[in-house]
Tab-separated table of C-alpha atoms in Angstrom:
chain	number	residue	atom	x	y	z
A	27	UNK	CA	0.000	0.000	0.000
A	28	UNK	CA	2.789	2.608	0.771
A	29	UNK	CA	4.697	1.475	-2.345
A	30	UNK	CA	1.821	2.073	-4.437
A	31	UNK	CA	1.040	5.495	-2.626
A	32	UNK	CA	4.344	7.016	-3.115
A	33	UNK	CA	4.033	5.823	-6.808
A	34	UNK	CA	1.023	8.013	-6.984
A	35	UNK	CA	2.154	10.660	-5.185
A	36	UNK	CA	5.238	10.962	-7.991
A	37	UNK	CA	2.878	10.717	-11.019
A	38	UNK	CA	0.512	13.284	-9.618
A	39	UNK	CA	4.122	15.708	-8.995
A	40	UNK	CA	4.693	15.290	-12.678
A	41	UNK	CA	1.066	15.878	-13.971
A	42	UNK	CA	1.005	18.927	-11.598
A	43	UNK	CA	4.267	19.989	-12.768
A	44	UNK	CA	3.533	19.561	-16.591
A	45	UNK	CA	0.464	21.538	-15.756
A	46	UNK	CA	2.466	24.488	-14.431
A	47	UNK	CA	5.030	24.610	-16.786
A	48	UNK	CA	1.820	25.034	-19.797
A	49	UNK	CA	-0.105	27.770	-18.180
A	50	UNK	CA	2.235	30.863	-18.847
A	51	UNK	CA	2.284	29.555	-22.598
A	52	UNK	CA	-1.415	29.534	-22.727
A	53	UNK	CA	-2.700	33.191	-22.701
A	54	UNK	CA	-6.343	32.299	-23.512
A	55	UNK	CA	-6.187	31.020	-20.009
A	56	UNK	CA	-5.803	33.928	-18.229
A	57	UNK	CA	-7.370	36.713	-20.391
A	58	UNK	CA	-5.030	37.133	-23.275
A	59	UNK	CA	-6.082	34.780	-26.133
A	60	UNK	CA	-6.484	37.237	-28.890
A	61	UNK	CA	-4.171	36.572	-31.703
A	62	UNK	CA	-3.305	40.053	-32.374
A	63	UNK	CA	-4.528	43.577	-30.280
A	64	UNK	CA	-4.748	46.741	-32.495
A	65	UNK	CA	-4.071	49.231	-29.577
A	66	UNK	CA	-6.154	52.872	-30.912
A	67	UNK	CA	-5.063	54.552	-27.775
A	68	UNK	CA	-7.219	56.545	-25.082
A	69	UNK	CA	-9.066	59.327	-25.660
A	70	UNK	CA	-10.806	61.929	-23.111
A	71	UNK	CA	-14.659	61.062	-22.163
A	72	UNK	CA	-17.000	61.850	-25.480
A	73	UNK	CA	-14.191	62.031	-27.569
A	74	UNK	CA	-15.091	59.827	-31.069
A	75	UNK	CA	-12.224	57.580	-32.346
A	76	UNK	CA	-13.025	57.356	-36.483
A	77	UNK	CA	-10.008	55.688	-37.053
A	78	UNK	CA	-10.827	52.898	-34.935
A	79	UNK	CA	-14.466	52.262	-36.817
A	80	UNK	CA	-13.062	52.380	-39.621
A	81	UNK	CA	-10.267	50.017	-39.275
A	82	UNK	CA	-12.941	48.074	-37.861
A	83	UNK	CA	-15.509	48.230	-40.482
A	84	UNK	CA	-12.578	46.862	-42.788
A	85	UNK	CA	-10.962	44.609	-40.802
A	86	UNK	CA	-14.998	42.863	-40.595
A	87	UNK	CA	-14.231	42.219	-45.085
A	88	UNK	CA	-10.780	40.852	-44.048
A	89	UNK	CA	-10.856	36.892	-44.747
A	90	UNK	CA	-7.767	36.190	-43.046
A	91	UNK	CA	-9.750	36.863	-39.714
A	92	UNK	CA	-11.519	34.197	-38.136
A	93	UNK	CA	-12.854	36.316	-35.383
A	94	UNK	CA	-13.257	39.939	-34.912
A	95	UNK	CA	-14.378	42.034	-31.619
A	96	UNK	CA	-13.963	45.996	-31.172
A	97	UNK	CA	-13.611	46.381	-26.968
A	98	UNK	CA	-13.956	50.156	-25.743
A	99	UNK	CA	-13.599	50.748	-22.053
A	100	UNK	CA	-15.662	52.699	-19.741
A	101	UNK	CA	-16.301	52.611	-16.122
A	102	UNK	CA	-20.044	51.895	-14.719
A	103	UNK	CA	-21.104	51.003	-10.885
A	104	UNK	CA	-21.685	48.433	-9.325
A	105	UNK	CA	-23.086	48.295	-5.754
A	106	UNK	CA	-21.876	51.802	-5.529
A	107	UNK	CA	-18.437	50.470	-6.871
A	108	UNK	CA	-16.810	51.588	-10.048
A	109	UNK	CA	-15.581	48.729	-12.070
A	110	UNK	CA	-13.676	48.684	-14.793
A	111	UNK	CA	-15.835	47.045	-17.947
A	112	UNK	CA	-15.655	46.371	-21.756
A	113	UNK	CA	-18.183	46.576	-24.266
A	114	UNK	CA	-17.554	44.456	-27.341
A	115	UNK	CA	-18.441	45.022	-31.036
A	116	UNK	CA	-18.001	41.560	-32.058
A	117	UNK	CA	-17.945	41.953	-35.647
A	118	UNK	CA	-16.978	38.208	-37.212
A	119	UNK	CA	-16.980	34.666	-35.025
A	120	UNK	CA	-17.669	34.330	-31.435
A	121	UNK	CA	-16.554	37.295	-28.983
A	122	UNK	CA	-12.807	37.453	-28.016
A	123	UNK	CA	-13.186	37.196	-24.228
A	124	UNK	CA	-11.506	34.367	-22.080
A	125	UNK	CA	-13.973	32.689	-20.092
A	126	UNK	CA	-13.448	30.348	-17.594
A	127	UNK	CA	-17.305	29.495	-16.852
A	128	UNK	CA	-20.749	29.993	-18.467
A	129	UNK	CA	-20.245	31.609	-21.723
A	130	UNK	CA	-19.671	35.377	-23.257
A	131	UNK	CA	-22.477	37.662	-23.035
A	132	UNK	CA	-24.092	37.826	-26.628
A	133	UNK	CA	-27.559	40.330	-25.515
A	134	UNK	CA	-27.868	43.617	-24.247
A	135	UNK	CA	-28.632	41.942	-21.174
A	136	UNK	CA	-26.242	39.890	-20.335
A	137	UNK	CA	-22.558	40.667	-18.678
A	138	UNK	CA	-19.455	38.190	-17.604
A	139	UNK	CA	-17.651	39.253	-14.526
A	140	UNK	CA	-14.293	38.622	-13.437
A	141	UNK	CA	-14.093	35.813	-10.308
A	142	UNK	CA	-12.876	39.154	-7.625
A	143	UNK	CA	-15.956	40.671	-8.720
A	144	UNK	CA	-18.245	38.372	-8.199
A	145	UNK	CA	-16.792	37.369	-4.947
A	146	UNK	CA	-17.064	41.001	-3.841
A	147	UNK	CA	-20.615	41.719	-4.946
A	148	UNK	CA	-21.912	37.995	-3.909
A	149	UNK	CA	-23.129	37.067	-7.010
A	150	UNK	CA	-22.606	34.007	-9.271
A	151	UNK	CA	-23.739	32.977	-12.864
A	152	UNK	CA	-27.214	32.931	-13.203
A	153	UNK	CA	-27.825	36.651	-10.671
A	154	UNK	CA	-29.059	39.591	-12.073
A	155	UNK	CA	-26.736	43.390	-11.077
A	156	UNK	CA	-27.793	46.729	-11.866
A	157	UNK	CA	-24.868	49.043	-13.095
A	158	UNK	CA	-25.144	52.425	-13.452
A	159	UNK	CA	-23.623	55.203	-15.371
A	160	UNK	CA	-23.806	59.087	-14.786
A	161	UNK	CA	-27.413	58.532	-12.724
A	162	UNK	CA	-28.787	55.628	-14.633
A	163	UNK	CA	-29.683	52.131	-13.919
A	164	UNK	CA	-29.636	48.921	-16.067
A	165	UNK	CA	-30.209	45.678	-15.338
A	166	UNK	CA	-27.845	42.900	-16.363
A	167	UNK	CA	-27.695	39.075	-15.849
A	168	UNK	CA	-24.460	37.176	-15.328
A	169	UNK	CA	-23.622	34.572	-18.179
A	170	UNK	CA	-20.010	33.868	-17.821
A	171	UNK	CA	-16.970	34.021	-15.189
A	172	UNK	CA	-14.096	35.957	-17.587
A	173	UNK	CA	-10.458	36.381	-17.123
A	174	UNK	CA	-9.057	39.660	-18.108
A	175	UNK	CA	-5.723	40.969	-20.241
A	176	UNK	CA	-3.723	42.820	-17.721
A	177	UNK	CA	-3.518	46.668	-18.145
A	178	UNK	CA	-6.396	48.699	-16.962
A	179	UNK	CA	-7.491	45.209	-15.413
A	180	UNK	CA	-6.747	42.502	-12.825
A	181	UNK	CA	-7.128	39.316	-14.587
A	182	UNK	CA	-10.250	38.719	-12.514
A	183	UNK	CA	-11.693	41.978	-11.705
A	184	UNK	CA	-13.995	43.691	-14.149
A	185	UNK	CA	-17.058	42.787	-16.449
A	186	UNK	CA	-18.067	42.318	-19.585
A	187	UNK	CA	-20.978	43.394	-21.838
A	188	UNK	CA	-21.717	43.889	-25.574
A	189	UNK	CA	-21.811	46.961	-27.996
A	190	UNK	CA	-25.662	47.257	-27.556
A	191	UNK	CA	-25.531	46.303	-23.733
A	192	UNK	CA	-23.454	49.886	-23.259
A	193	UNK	CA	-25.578	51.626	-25.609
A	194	UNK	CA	-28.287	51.405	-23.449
A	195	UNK	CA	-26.611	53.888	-21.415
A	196	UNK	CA	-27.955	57.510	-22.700
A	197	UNK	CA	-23.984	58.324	-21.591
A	198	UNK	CA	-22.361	55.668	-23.007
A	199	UNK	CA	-20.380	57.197	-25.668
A	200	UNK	CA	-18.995	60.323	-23.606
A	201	UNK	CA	-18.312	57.703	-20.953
A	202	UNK	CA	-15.722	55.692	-23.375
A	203	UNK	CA	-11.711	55.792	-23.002
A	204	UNK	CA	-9.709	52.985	-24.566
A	205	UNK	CA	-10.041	51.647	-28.299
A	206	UNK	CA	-8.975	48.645	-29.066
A	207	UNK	CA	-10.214	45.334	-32.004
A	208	UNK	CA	-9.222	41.841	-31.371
A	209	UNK	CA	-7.889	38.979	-33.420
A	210	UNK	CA	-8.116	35.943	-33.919
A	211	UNK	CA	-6.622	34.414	-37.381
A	212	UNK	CA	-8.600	31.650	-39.299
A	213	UNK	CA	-7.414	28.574	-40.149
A	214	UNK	CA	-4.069	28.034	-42.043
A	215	UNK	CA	-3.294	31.559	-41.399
A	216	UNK	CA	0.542	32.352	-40.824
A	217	UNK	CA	-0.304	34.444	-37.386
A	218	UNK	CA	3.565	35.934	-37.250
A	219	UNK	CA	3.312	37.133	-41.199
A	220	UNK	CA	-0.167	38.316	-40.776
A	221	UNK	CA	1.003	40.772	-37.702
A	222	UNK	CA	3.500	41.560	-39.646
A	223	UNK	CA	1.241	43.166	-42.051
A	224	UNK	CA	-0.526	45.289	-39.802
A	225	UNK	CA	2.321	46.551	-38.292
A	226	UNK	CA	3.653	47.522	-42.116
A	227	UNK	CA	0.226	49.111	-42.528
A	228	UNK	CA	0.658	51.281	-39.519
A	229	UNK	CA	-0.947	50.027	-36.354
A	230	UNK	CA	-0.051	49.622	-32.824
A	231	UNK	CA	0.107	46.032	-31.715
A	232	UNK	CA	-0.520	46.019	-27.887
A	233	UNK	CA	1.255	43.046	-26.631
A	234	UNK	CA	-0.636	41.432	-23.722
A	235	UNK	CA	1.521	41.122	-20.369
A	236	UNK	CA	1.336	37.931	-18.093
A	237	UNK	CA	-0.023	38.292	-15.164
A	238	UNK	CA	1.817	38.313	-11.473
A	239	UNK	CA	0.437	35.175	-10.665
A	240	UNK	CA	0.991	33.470	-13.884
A	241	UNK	CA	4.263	34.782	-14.573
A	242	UNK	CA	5.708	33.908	-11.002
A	243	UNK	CA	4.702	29.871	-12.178
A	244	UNK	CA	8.055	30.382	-14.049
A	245	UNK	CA	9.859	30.249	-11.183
A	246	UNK	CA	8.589	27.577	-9.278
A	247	UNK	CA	7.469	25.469	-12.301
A	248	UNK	CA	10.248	23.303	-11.028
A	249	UNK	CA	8.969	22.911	-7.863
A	250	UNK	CA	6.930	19.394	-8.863
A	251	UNK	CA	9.784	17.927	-10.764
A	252	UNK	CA	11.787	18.238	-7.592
A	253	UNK	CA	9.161	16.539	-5.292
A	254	UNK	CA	8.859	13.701	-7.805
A	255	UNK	CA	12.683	13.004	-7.559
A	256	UNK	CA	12.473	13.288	-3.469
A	257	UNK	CA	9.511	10.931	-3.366
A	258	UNK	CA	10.695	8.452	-6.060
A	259	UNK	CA	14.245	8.683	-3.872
A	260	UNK	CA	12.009	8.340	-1.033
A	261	UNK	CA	10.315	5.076	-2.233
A	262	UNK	CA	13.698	3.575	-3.500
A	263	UNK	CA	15.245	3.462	0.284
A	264	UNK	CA	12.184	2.460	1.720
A	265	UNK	CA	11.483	-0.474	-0.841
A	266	UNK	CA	15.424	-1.279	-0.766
């Protein structure tokens, strides 16, 4: 029985360890699983951004892209807290959102929330919140758990909500800051040569930053490996 417990306890080192060492190479797990991000830059409340709708309307007749969402920033309350929340034009394929449970919110309606969020307001998938913005009140039910590219966000704090959701907001569009579209490439698409091109056309690729949390796994990714060899070592005298 011990021998066959310390046999487990190795294999489950290296499964956790070969889970570890992934996770900082998968970005779509922790909020940055867009292929390419067309940074449009900030601009002060009610300012218009025509470059970024346009580059947007085109990028939607682009068949290189598999998926396309527009994400502008604003900042609504919530329980009398401001928090930080995208609305997204998703323009071709499903939104470009990480989410971790539930699904992306697709109606006006509907919002995903990051995990610290819904911890804080007591809320889960399923719960209805009213945000407001400059003295009005919507109503918005939860769909999804999201993880967030970090910037203006923690990876889980913030929301989520469409194009139309924020446009319910007689304020939206004087509320907006940050610009931004989303890519994901489509099939047999060289990703590096395709970035290339938009950089050659003139944008500003933002490159998404790993998280604290995620980025510290780098360092102790080894951490597993080394209990595996002091267990199997372990085993070895106590078998021999």
């Amino acid at each position: 029985v011990t021998a066959t417990l310390l046999v487990a306890t190795v294999a489950a080192s290296i499964v956790v360890g070969a889970s570890l060492s992934r996770l900082p190479f998968e970005p779509q797990l922790w909020g940055g699983g867009a292929d390419a991000t067309i940074d449009f830059g900030e601009r002060g409340g009610g300012e218009s951004n025509d470059e970024y709708m346009q580059a947007l309307d085109a990028f939607g007749a682009d068949d290189r892209i598999g998926a396309l969402t527009g994400a502008t920033l604003f900042f609504p309350e919530i329980d009398g807290s401001s928090v930080t929340t995208l609305a997204l034009d998703t323009r071709r394929g499903e939104p470009i959102l990480t989410i971790l449970a539930g699904r992306s919110p697709r109606t006006p309606d509907e919002v995903a929330m990051g995990r610290e969020t819904m911890n804080r307001l007591n809320v889960d998938i399923g719960d209805d919140v009213a945000m407001t913005l400059a003295g009005e009140t919507e109503s918005f039910r939860i769909v999804g758990q999201a993880a967030f590219a970090v910037g203006d966000f923690k990876m889980d704090d913030g929301s989520a909500i469409t194009r139309d959701g924020g446009a319910r907001f007689v304020e939206f569009d004087a509320d907006n800051r940050l610009f931004q579209i989303l890519i994901e490439w489509g099939d047999g698409v060289d990703a590096e040569q395709a970035a290339q091109s938009l950089i050659d056309d003139g944008f500003s690729l933002f490159g998404t930053r790993q998280p604290p949390v995620v980025a510290n796994l780098l360092q102790v990714e080894r951490l597993p490996s080394l209990l595996a060899l002091f267990f199997g070592a372990l085993g070895m005298a106590f078998l021999g």
